Amino acid sequence: MKINQDHLVQLLYQVQAKAYGLRYQLQSNKKSRLVFFVGLFVLPVLMLFLVFASASYTYNPMSGSYEIIQADTTAYKVENDSVLKKLVAFQQLQNKLKQKQNELELARQDSVYLKINLADSSLVLGIKGVDVHDVQLKHIRVSRNLNRMLPGIRKQWQQHIFMLDSSVATIAKEPIIVKNAPDMPDDSMPAPIPTIHDTLPVLYTLYFHPSLIVQIEQLEAINPVHDKLIHEYYTEARVPIQSGVFGKLFFRKHKEAVVVHMAMPAEDAKSIYRAIPTRAKAILKE
Amino acid sequence: METPHTAASHTSFKVFLIGLAFSIPLLLVVLLQGNTLSDVVYGWKHPSAQQLTETTEVKPTLAEQKSVLKKIEKTEAELRLFVPQKPYLIVNTTTNTFRLMQKDQTIRSGMCSTGSYTMLKGKKEQKWVFKTPRGMLQIRNKTKDPVWKKPDWAFIEEGLPVPSPNHPSRFDYGTLGDYSLALGDGYLIHGTLYKRFLGMSVTHGCIRMGDEDLEATFKNLQIGSKVYIY
């Protein structure tokens, strides 16, 4: 569509006319002028207030409730550093012990489970104590909510064995193809012809309890043919915006969950999704 | 000529525009960067020592630290016991690949064929789903020159009448290759005549391998050896 100079001039005149209309209304009506000016200045101040009020909430994924704790930055001083380091080191040891104990518990059960290792960016599929599939992740992101937890709460949360609640995916868990038995030998199926049922892009979201969401996407570019499927997936699996005022005010479900986003080759992603049971367990290592 | 009334209205309009110029960027900053602002103001990423102390149940002593370290070592040793000392097999049913392992070393790897995920529906509401079982299995039996005793579905799939349990037509010689290793419930690791299908999901649940891979697997795995399928 071509836009010539006359059109632009016309458009500018229209904008000018609207502005004058608003100006006339503000001039002629004192009440509307007052409401307009007050609204204009009060709204951002109100928004700021909401942001700082919501920032005072400390996230506790176990209780599902929130406690208001005034953040204290004054106590963080240089002289406390050595105490802090010792405590952190000890906590890390305790964490490591608990994670190993969790791994042992999973290994004792005859189960397929996941080990999400944030420290070395890897995702490991384990069966009965043996690491059968190890993926070194090129891309991994963790949502801010992890940093928002108080250390004690974070420690408790990390020490959980997470249980898979539900999942959303672009691929089928079991790509079953139904075939009816033939009536006569002549109608029988030819010698096994491999079915190509795995050409779809691999994206999935795993919702674990308590409050852990793992999003996995393939590294390879997605064919635009699958745009509709991808759109449907994102609509269903959308994790609400977790930053900003709108996210805090309007999205309730999963809004405080820790989201771990990973990208890996499609083959790895598919292997892991197909392998884990519907109630899979996972441990998180930091 | 500009009247005093018009001049006043001009001034208020200017104030309005200035207000707008300040408010809109501020509003955008608050909406888009609310969390960053709160992080800056409250310093979330630096929990205070006081907070940390409050949430730590016990203040660590050297003895306690040693105790935790000892427990970690013990747990790690227990975990290591789960890794088989004898050779074992790992099969990926999605990529149709296998790895023959000795502790944490791969001694052989290659392509195989696994379950096709086909659901066969018979005439009498019979159903079979041809998929390879997942989890940890063990070698139950090893056979050289195995003979396949065809189950009912093998006849139904071909549109043939199902013969009696020990009818000669049930016994098929040569199709399983030179060796077979039984995993229980009728599932086998065996050879194949359809070598071009290695690397694809085409079987009725068994694991098919190429001749040389099958021989190496047969020689390395013993009865009781572990097979991890995922």
Coordinates of C-alpha atoms in Angstrom, one line a residue:
Chain A
M1 CA 0.0 0.0 0.0
K2 CA 1.5 3.4 -1.0
I3 CA 1.2 6.3 1.3
N4 CA 1.6 9.7 -0.4
Q5 CA 2.4 13.0 1.1
D6 CA -1.3 14.2 1.0
H7 CA -2.3 11.2 3.0
L8 CA 0.3 12.0 5.6
V9 CA -0.7 15.6 5.8
Q10 CA -4.4 14.6 6.2
L11 CA -3.4 12.2 9.0
L12 CA -1.5 14.9 10.8
Y13 CA -4.5 17.2 10.5
Q14 CA -6.7 14.5 12.0
V15 CA -4.3 14.0 15.0
Q16 CA -4.2 17.7 15.5
A17 CA -7.9 17.9 15.4
K18 CA -8.2 15.2 18.1
A19 CA -5.7 16.9 20.3
Y20 CA -7.6 20.2 20.0
G21 CA -10.8 18.4 20.8
L22 CA -9.2 17.0 24.0
R23 CA -7.8 20.4 24.8
Y24 CA -11.2 22.0 24.3
Q25 CA -12.8 19.4 26.6
L26 CA -10.2 20.0 29.3
Q27 CA -10.6 23.8 29.0
S28 CA -14.4 23.7 29.1
N29 CA -14.9 21.2 31.9
K30 CA -13.0 21.8 35.2
K31 CA -14.1 18.5 36.7
S32 CA -12.8 16.4 33.9
R33 CA -9.6 18.4 33.9
L34 CA -9.1 17.7 37.5
V35 CA -9.8 14.0 37.2
F36 CA -7.5 13.8 34.2
F37 CA -4.5 15.5 35.8
V38 CA -4.9 13.7 39.1
G39 CA -5.2 10.3 37.2
L40 CA -2.2 11.1 35.1
F41 CA 0.1 11.7 38.1
V42 CA -1.4 9.2 40.6
L43 CA -1.4 6.2 38.3
P44 CA 2.4 5.7 38.1
V45 CA 2.8 6.4 41.8
L46 CA 0.2 3.7 42.5
M47 CA 2.0 1.3 40.2
L48 CA 5.3 1.9 42.0
F49 CA 3.6 1.3 45.3
L50 CA 2.2 -2.0 44.1
V51 CA 5.6 -3.1 42.8
F52 CA 7.3 -2.5 46.1
A53 CA 4.5 -3.9 48.1
S54 CA 4.6 -7.1 46.1
A55 CA 8.4 -7.3 46.4
S56 CA 8.0 -7.5 50.2
Y57 CA 6.3 -10.9 49.8
T58 CA 8.6 -13.8 50.4
Y59 CA 7.8 -16.9 48.3
N60 CA 7.3 -20.1 50.1
P61 CA 6.6 -22.9 47.6
M62 CA 5.9 -25.5 50.3
S63 CA 3.1 -23.8 52.2
G64 CA 1.5 -22.1 49.2
S65 CA 1.1 -19.0 51.5
Y66 CA 3.1 -15.9 51.7
E67 CA 4.6 -14.2 54.6
I68 CA 5.5 -10.5 54.7
I69 CA 9.1 -10.1 55.7
Q70 CA 10.8 -6.7 55.5
A71 CA 13.9 -7.1 53.5
D72 CA 17.0 -6.1 55.4
T73 CA 20.0 -5.1 53.4
T74 CA 21.6 -3.2 56.3
A75 CA 22.8 -6.4 58.0
Y76 CA 24.8 -7.4 55.0
K77 CA 28.1 -6.0 55.8
V78 CA 31.7 -6.8 55.0
E79 CA 32.4 -8.1 58.6
N80 CA 29.7 -10.7 58.2
D81 CA 31.2 -12.2 55.1
S82 CA 33.3 -14.9 56.7
V83 CA 30.4 -16.0 58.9
L84 CA 28.2 -16.0 55.8
K85 CA 30.7 -18.0 53.8
K86 CA 31.0 -20.7 56.5
L87 CA 27.3 -21.0 56.8
V88 CA 26.8 -21.1 53.0
A89 CA 29.5 -23.8 52.7
F90 CA 27.9 -25.9 55.5
Q91 CA 24.4 -25.4 53.9
Q92 CA 25.8 -26.5 50.6
L93 CA 27.2 -29.7 52.2
Q94 CA 23.9 -30.4 53.8
N95 CA 22.1 -29.8 50.5
K96 CA 24.5 -32.2 48.8
L97 CA 23.9 -34.8 51.4
K98 CA 20.2 -34.5 51.1
Q99 CA 20.3 -34.7 47.3
K100 CA 22.5 -37.8 47.4
Q101 CA 20.1 -39.4 49.9
N102 CA 17.2 -38.5 47.5
E103 CA 19.0 -40.0 44.6
L104 CA 19.6 -43.2 46.7
E105 CA 15.9 -43.3 47.5
L106 CA 15.0 -43.0 43.8
A107 CA 17.6 -45.6 42.9
R108 CA 16.1 -48.1 45.4
Q109 CA 12.7 -47.8 43.7
D110 CA 12.4 -49.4 40.2
S111 CA 11.8 -46.1 38.5
V112 CA 12.9 -43.8 35.7
Y113 CA 13.7 -40.4 37.1
L114 CA 15.3 -37.1 36.2
K115 CA 18.3 -35.3 37.7
I116 CA 18.3 -31.6 36.9
N117 CA 21.8 -30.3 37.6
L118 CA 21.8 -26.5 37.5
A119 CA 25.5 -26.3 38.5
D120 CA 26.9 -28.1 35.5
S121 CA 23.9 -27.4 33.2
S122 CA 22.9 -31.0 32.6
L123 CA 19.8 -33.2 32.6
V124 CA 20.3 -36.8 33.4
L125 CA 17.8 -39.7 33.0
G126 CA 18.4 -42.4 35.6
I127 CA 17.1 -45.9 36.0
K128 CA 17.7 -47.7 39.2
G129 CA 20.9 -45.8 40.1
V130 CA 22.4 -45.9 36.6
D131 CA 22.6 -42.8 34.5
V132 CA 21.4 -43.9 31.1
H133 CA 21.1 -40.6 29.3
D134 CA 23.1 -37.5 30.0
V135 CA 22.4 -34.3 28.2
Q136 CA 24.8 -31.4 28.5
L137 CA 22.6 -28.3 28.0
K138 CA 23.8 -25.4 25.8
H139 CA 20.9 -23.2 27.0
I140 CA 19.4 -23.2 30.4
R141 CA 17.5 -20.4 32.2
V142 CA 16.1 -20.3 35.7
S143 CA 13.3 -17.9 36.7
R144 CA 13.9 -15.2 39.3
N145 CA 11.7 -16.9 41.8
L146 CA 14.6 -19.1 42.9
N147 CA 16.5 -16.1 44.0
R148 CA 13.4 -14.7 45.7
M149 CA 13.2 -17.5 48.2
L150 CA 14.8 -17.0 51.6
P151 CA 17.8 -19.2 52.1
G152 CA 16.1 -21.6 54.5
I153 CA 12.9 -21.9 52.4
R154 CA 15.1 -22.4 49.3
K155 CA 17.0 -25.1 51.1
Q156 CA 13.9 -27.0 52.1
W157 CA 12.4 -26.7 48.6
Q158 CA 15.5 -27.9 46.8
Q159 CA 15.6 -31.0 49.1
H160 CA 12.3 -32.2 47.8
I161 CA 11.8 -35.2 45.5
F162 CA 9.7 -33.4 42.9
M163 CA 6.7 -35.4 41.5
L164 CA 5.4 -34.9 38.0
D165 CA 1.8 -33.6 38.1
S166 CA 1.0 -33.0 34.4
S167 CA 2.6 -32.1 31.1
V168 CA 1.9 -30.4 27.9
A169 CA 3.7 -31.4 24.7
T170 CA 3.8 -31.2 20.9
I171 CA 4.5 -34.9 20.6
A172 CA 2.6 -38.0 21.8
K173 CA 3.9 -39.8 24.8
E174 CA 3.2 -43.1 23.1
P175 CA 2.8 -42.7 19.3
I176 CA 0.4 -45.6 18.9
I177 CA -0.9 -46.5 15.4
V178 CA -4.0 -48.6 15.3
K179 CA -4.2 -51.4 12.6
N180 CA -7.0 -53.8 12.1
A181 CA -6.2 -57.5 11.5
P182 CA -6.8 -58.5 7.9
D183 CA -9.6 -60.9 7.0
M184 CA -7.5 -62.9 4.5
P185 CA -3.8 -63.6 4.1
D186 CA -3.9 -61.6 0.8
D187 CA -5.0 -58.5 2.7
S188 CA -2.3 -58.9 5.3
M189 CA 0.1 -56.1 6.1
P190 CA 3.3 -56.1 4.0
A191 CA 6.7 -56.7 5.6
P192 CA 7.1 -54.2 8.4
I193 CA 7.3 -50.7 6.9
P194 CA 8.7 -48.2 9.4
T195 CA 6.1 -45.5 10.2
I196 CA 7.4 -42.0 10.2
H197 CA 5.4 -40.6 13.1
D198 CA 8.2 -38.6 14.6
T199 CA 8.6 -35.6 12.4
L200 CA 6.9 -33.2 14.7
P201 CA 8.9 -30.5 16.6
V202 CA 9.7 -31.4 20.2
L203 CA 8.6 -28.9 22.8
Y204 CA 7.1 -29.8 26.2
T205 CA 6.5 -28.5 29.7
L206 CA 6.6 -30.6 32.8
Y207 CA 4.7 -29.4 35.8
F208 CA 6.2 -30.8 39.0
H209 CA 5.0 -30.6 42.6
P210 CA 6.0 -28.6 44.5
S211 CA 6.2 -25.5 42.3
L212 CA 8.7 -26.5 39.7
I213 CA 8.1 -26.2 36.0
V214 CA 10.6 -27.6 33.4
Q215 CA 10.3 -26.3 29.9
I216 CA 12.2 -28.3 27.2
E217 CA 12.6 -27.2 23.6
Q218 CA 14.5 -28.5 20.7
L219 CA 17.6 -26.7 19.6
E220 CA 16.9 -27.2 15.9
A221 CA 14.9 -24.6 13.9
I222 CA 11.3 -25.5 13.6
N223 CA 9.7 -25.9 10.2
P224 CA 7.1 -23.1 9.6
V225 CA 4.7 -25.9 8.6
H226 CA 4.2 -26.5 12.3
D227 CA 3.4 -23.0 13.2
K228 CA -0.2 -23.9 14.2
L229 CA 0.9 -26.7 16.4
I230 CA 3.5 -24.5 18.1
H231 CA 0.9 -21.7 18.7
E232 CA -1.4 -24.3 20.3
Y233 CA 1.4 -25.6 22.4
Y234 CA 2.3 -22.1 23.7
T235 CA -1.3 -21.3 24.3
E236 CA -1.8 -24.4 26.5
A237 CA 1.6 -24.4 28.2
R238 CA 2.0 -20.7 28.7
V239 CA 3.7 -20.0 32.0
P240 CA 2.2 -16.7 33.1
I241 CA 4.4 -13.6 33.0
Q242 CA 6.2 -13.6 36.2
S243 CA 7.7 -10.2 36.2
G244 CA 6.0 -6.9 36.4
V245 CA 2.9 -5.8 38.1
F246 CA 0.4 -7.5 35.7
G247 CA 2.0 -10.8 36.2
K248 CA 1.9 -10.4 40.0
L249 CA -1.7 -9.2 40.1
F250 CA -3.5 -11.2 37.5
F251 CA -1.9 -14.6 37.0
R252 CA -2.5 -16.9 39.9
K253 CA -1.8 -20.4 38.7
H254 CA 1.9 -21.3 38.7
K255 CA 2.8 -17.7 39.0
E256 CA 5.3 -18.3 41.8
A257 CA 6.7 -21.6 40.5
V258 CA 10.4 -21.8 39.6
V259 CA 10.7 -22.3 35.9
V260 CA 13.7 -24.0 34.4
H261 CA 13.9 -23.6 30.6
M262 CA 16.2 -25.8 28.6
A263 CA 17.1 -26.3 25.0
M264 CA 18.6 -29.5 23.7
P265 CA 18.7 -31.6 20.5
A266 CA 15.3 -32.9 19.5
E267 CA 16.4 -36.5 19.7
D268 CA 17.5 -36.0 23.4
A269 CA 14.4 -34.1 24.2
K270 CA 12.2 -36.8 22.7
S271 CA 14.1 -39.7 24.3
I272 CA 13.6 -38.1 27.8
Y273 CA 9.9 -37.2 27.3
R274 CA 9.1 -40.7 26.0
A275 CA 11.1 -42.4 28.8
I276 CA 9.7 -40.7 31.9
P277 CA 6.6 -42.2 33.5
T278 CA 3.5 -40.0 33.9
R279 CA 4.3 -39.6 37.6
A280 CA 8.0 -39.3 37.2
K281 CA 10.2 -38.0 40.0
A282 CA 13.0 -35.5 39.7
I283 CA 15.7 -34.0 41.9
L284 CA 17.2 -30.6 41.5
K285 CA 20.9 -30.1 42.1
E286 CA 22.6 -26.7 42.4
Chain B
M1 CA -5.2 38.5 19.2
E2 CA -4.6 36.2 22.2
T3 CA -7.0 36.8 25.1
P4 CA -6.0 36.2 28.7
H5 CA -8.4 33.2 28.8
T6 CA -6.7 31.6 25.7
A7 CA -3.2 32.2 27.3
A8 CA -4.3 30.4 30.5
S9 CA -5.6 27.5 28.5
H10 CA -2.4 27.3 26.6
T11 CA -0.4 27.1 29.8
S12 CA -2.6 24.3 31.2
F13 CA -2.2 22.4 28.0
K14 CA 1.5 22.8 28.2
V15 CA 1.4 21.4 31.8
F16 CA -0.7 18.5 30.5
L17 CA 1.9 17.7 27.8
I18 CA 4.8 17.9 30.2
G19 CA 2.9 15.6 32.6
L20 CA 2.3 13.2 29.8
A21 CA 5.9 13.3 28.8
F22 CA 7.0 12.3 32.3
S23 CA 4.2 9.8 33.1
I24 CA 4.3 7.6 30.1
P25 CA 8.0 6.6 30.3
L26 CA 7.6 6.2 34.1
L27 CA 4.6 4.0 33.6
L28 CA 6.4 1.9 31.0
V29 CA 9.5 1.5 33.3
V30 CA 7.2 0.4 36.1
L31 CA 5.3 -2.1 34.0
L32 CA 8.2 -3.6 32.2
Q33 CA 11.0 -3.5 34.8
G34 CA 9.0 -3.7 38.1
N35 CA 11.0 -6.7 39.4
T36 CA 14.4 -5.2 38.5
L37 CA 13.4 -2.0 40.4
S38 CA 12.3 -4.0 43.4
D39 CA 15.6 -6.0 43.2
V40 CA 17.6 -2.8 43.2
V41 CA 15.7 -1.3 46.1
Y42 CA 15.5 -4.4 48.3
G43 CA 18.7 -6.1 47.3
W44 CA 17.1 -9.6 47.0
K45 CA 20.2 -11.3 45.7
H46 CA 22.1 -10.6 48.9
P47 CA 20.4 -12.3 51.8
S48 CA 21.7 -10.9 55.1
A49 CA 23.8 -13.0 57.4
Q50 CA 21.1 -12.4 60.0
Q51 CA 18.5 -14.0 57.8
L52 CA 20.8 -16.9 57.0
T53 CA 21.6 -17.5 60.7
E54 CA 17.9 -17.5 61.5
T55 CA 17.1 -20.1 58.9
T56 CA 20.0 -22.4 59.8
E57 CA 19.0 -24.8 62.5
V58 CA 22.4 -25.6 63.8
K59 CA 25.6 -23.6 63.7
P60 CA 28.2 -25.8 62.1
T61 CA 31.1 -27.1 64.1
L62 CA 34.1 -28.8 62.6
A63 CA 32.8 -32.2 63.9
E64 CA 29.4 -31.6 62.3
Q65 CA 31.0 -30.7 59.0
K66 CA 33.1 -33.9 59.1
S67 CA 30.0 -35.9 60.0
V68 CA 28.1 -34.5 57.0
L69 CA 31.1 -35.2 54.7
K70 CA 31.3 -38.8 56.0
K71 CA 27.6 -39.3 55.3
I72 CA 28.0 -37.9 51.8
E73 CA 30.8 -40.4 51.1
K74 CA 28.7 -43.3 52.5
T75 CA 25.7 -42.3 50.3
E76 CA 27.9 -42.0 47.2
A77 CA 29.4 -45.4 47.9
E78 CA 25.9 -46.9 48.2
L79 CA 24.9 -45.2 44.9
R80 CA 28.0 -46.7 43.2
L81 CA 26.8 -50.1 44.1
F82 CA 23.9 -49.7 41.8
V83 CA 26.2 -49.5 38.8
P84 CA 26.6 -53.2 37.6
Q85 CA 30.2 -54.6 37.8
K86 CA 29.5 -57.0 35.0
P87 CA 28.7 -55.8 31.4
Y88 CA 25.2 -54.4 30.9
L89 CA 23.1 -53.0 28.1
I90 CA 21.4 -49.7 27.7
V91 CA 18.7 -49.4 25.0
N92 CA 17.2 -46.1 23.8
T93 CA 13.8 -47.0 22.2
T94 CA 13.3 -43.5 20.7
T95 CA 16.6 -43.3 18.8
N96 CA 16.7 -47.2 18.4
T97 CA 20.3 -47.3 19.6
F98 CA 22.1 -49.4 22.2
R99 CA 25.2 -49.2 24.3
L100 CA 27.0 -52.2 25.7
M101 CA 28.6 -51.0 28.9
Q102 CA 31.3 -52.1 31.3
K103 CA 31.0 -50.0 34.5
D104 CA 30.9 -46.5 33.0
Q105 CA 32.7 -47.3 29.7
T106 CA 30.9 -48.0 26.5
I107 CA 32.4 -51.2 24.9
R108 CA 30.2 -51.3 21.9
S109 CA 27.4 -49.2 20.5
G110 CA 25.2 -49.3 17.5
M111 CA 21.7 -49.4 16.0
C112 CA 18.9 -51.7 16.9
S113 CA 15.2 -51.9 16.3
T114 CA 12.5 -51.7 19.0
G115 CA 8.7 -51.8 19.3
S116 CA 6.7 -50.1 16.6
Y117 CA 3.9 -48.8 18.9
T118 CA 1.4 -50.5 16.6
M119 CA -1.9 -51.6 18.1
L120 CA -3.2 -54.6 16.3
K121 CA -7.0 -55.2 16.7
G122 CA -8.2 -58.7 16.1
K123 CA -11.7 -59.8 15.2
K124 CA -12.7 -61.0 18.7
E125 CA -12.0 -57.7 20.4
Q126 CA -8.4 -58.8 20.9
K127 CA -5.8 -56.1 21.1
W128 CA -2.0 -56.2 21.1
V129 CA 0.3 -53.1 21.5
F130 CA 3.7 -53.8 20.1
K131 CA 6.0 -51.8 22.4
T132 CA 9.3 -52.5 24.1
P133 CA 9.0 -52.6 27.9
R134 CA 10.9 -49.8 29.8
G135 CA 12.9 -49.9 33.0
M136 CA 15.5 -52.3 34.3
L137 CA 15.2 -55.9 33.1
Q138 CA 17.5 -58.9 33.4
I139 CA 18.7 -61.6 31.1
R140 CA 16.7 -64.6 32.0
N141 CA 18.0 -67.1 29.4
K142 CA 20.5 -67.3 26.5
T143 CA 20.0 -69.4 23.4
K144 CA 22.1 -70.2 20.4
D145 CA 20.3 -70.9 17.1
P146 CA 16.9 -70.0 18.6
V147 CA 13.6 -71.1 17.2
W148 CA 10.7 -68.7 17.4
K149 CA 7.5 -70.2 18.6
K150 CA 5.0 -67.8 17.0
P151 CA 2.3 -66.5 19.3
D152 CA -1.4 -66.0 18.3
W153 CA -0.9 -62.4 17.1
A154 CA 1.7 -63.5 14.5
F155 CA -1.1 -65.4 12.7
I156 CA -3.9 -62.9 13.3
E157 CA -1.6 -60.1 11.9
E158 CA -1.3 -62.1 8.7
G159 CA -5.0 -63.0 8.4
L160 CA -4.3 -66.7 9.1
P161 CA -6.3 -69.0 11.3
V162 CA -4.7 -69.5 14.8
P163 CA -3.3 -73.1 15.0
S164 CA -3.2 -75.3 18.1
P165 CA -0.4 -74.4 20.7
N166 CA 2.1 -77.0 19.4
H167 CA 1.2 -77.1 15.8
P168 CA 4.3 -77.3 13.5
S169 CA 3.4 -74.0 11.8
R170 CA 4.1 -72.2 15.0
F171 CA 7.8 -73.0 14.9
D172 CA 9.9 -70.6 12.8
Y173 CA 13.5 -71.4 12.2
G174 CA 16.2 -68.8 11.3
T175 CA 14.2 -65.6 11.7
L176 CA 15.7 -64.8 15.1
G177 CA 19.3 -64.9 13.9
D178 CA 22.1 -66.9 15.6
Y179 CA 21.4 -65.9 19.2
S180 CA 18.7 -64.8 21.5
L181 CA 18.7 -63.4 25.0
A182 CA 15.3 -63.6 26.9
L183 CA 14.2 -60.7 29.0
G184 CA 11.0 -62.3 30.3
D185 CA 7.3 -62.1 29.2
G186 CA 8.3 -63.3 25.7
Y187 CA 10.5 -60.3 25.0
L188 CA 13.9 -61.2 23.4
I189 CA 17.0 -59.6 22.1
H190 CA 17.6 -61.3 18.8
G191 CA 18.9 -60.9 15.3
T192 CA 17.0 -59.9 12.2
L193 CA 16.5 -60.6 8.5
Y194 CA 15.4 -57.0 8.0
K195 CA 18.8 -55.3 8.5
R196 CA 17.7 -52.2 6.5
F197 CA 15.2 -51.5 9.3
L198 CA 17.9 -51.3 12.0
G199 CA 17.5 -47.9 13.7
M200 CA 13.8 -47.8 13.2
S201 CA 10.8 -48.7 15.4
V202 CA 9.4 -51.7 13.6
T203 CA 9.4 -54.7 16.0
H204 CA 6.6 -56.4 18.0
G205 CA 8.4 -55.4 21.2
C206 CA 11.6 -57.4 21.0
I207 CA 15.0 -55.8 20.5
R208 CA 16.6 -56.6 17.1
M209 CA 20.3 -56.2 16.5
G210 CA 22.7 -56.7 13.6
D211 CA 24.7 -60.0 13.5
E212 CA 28.0 -58.7 14.9
D213 CA 26.4 -56.5 17.6
L214 CA 24.2 -59.5 18.6
E215 CA 27.2 -61.7 18.9
A216 CA 29.1 -59.2 21.1
T217 CA 26.1 -58.7 23.3
F218 CA 25.6 -62.5 23.6
K219 CA 29.2 -63.0 24.6
N220 CA 29.3 -60.2 27.1
L221 CA 26.0 -60.5 28.8
Q222 CA 25.4 -63.4 31.2
I223 CA 22.2 -64.7 32.8
G224 CA 21.3 -62.1 35.4
S225 CA 23.0 -59.2 33.5
K226 CA 21.0 -56.0 33.6
V227 CA 19.3 -54.4 30.6
Y228 CA 18.2 -50.7 31.0
I229 CA 15.5 -49.8 28.5
Y230 CA 14.2 -46.2 28.1

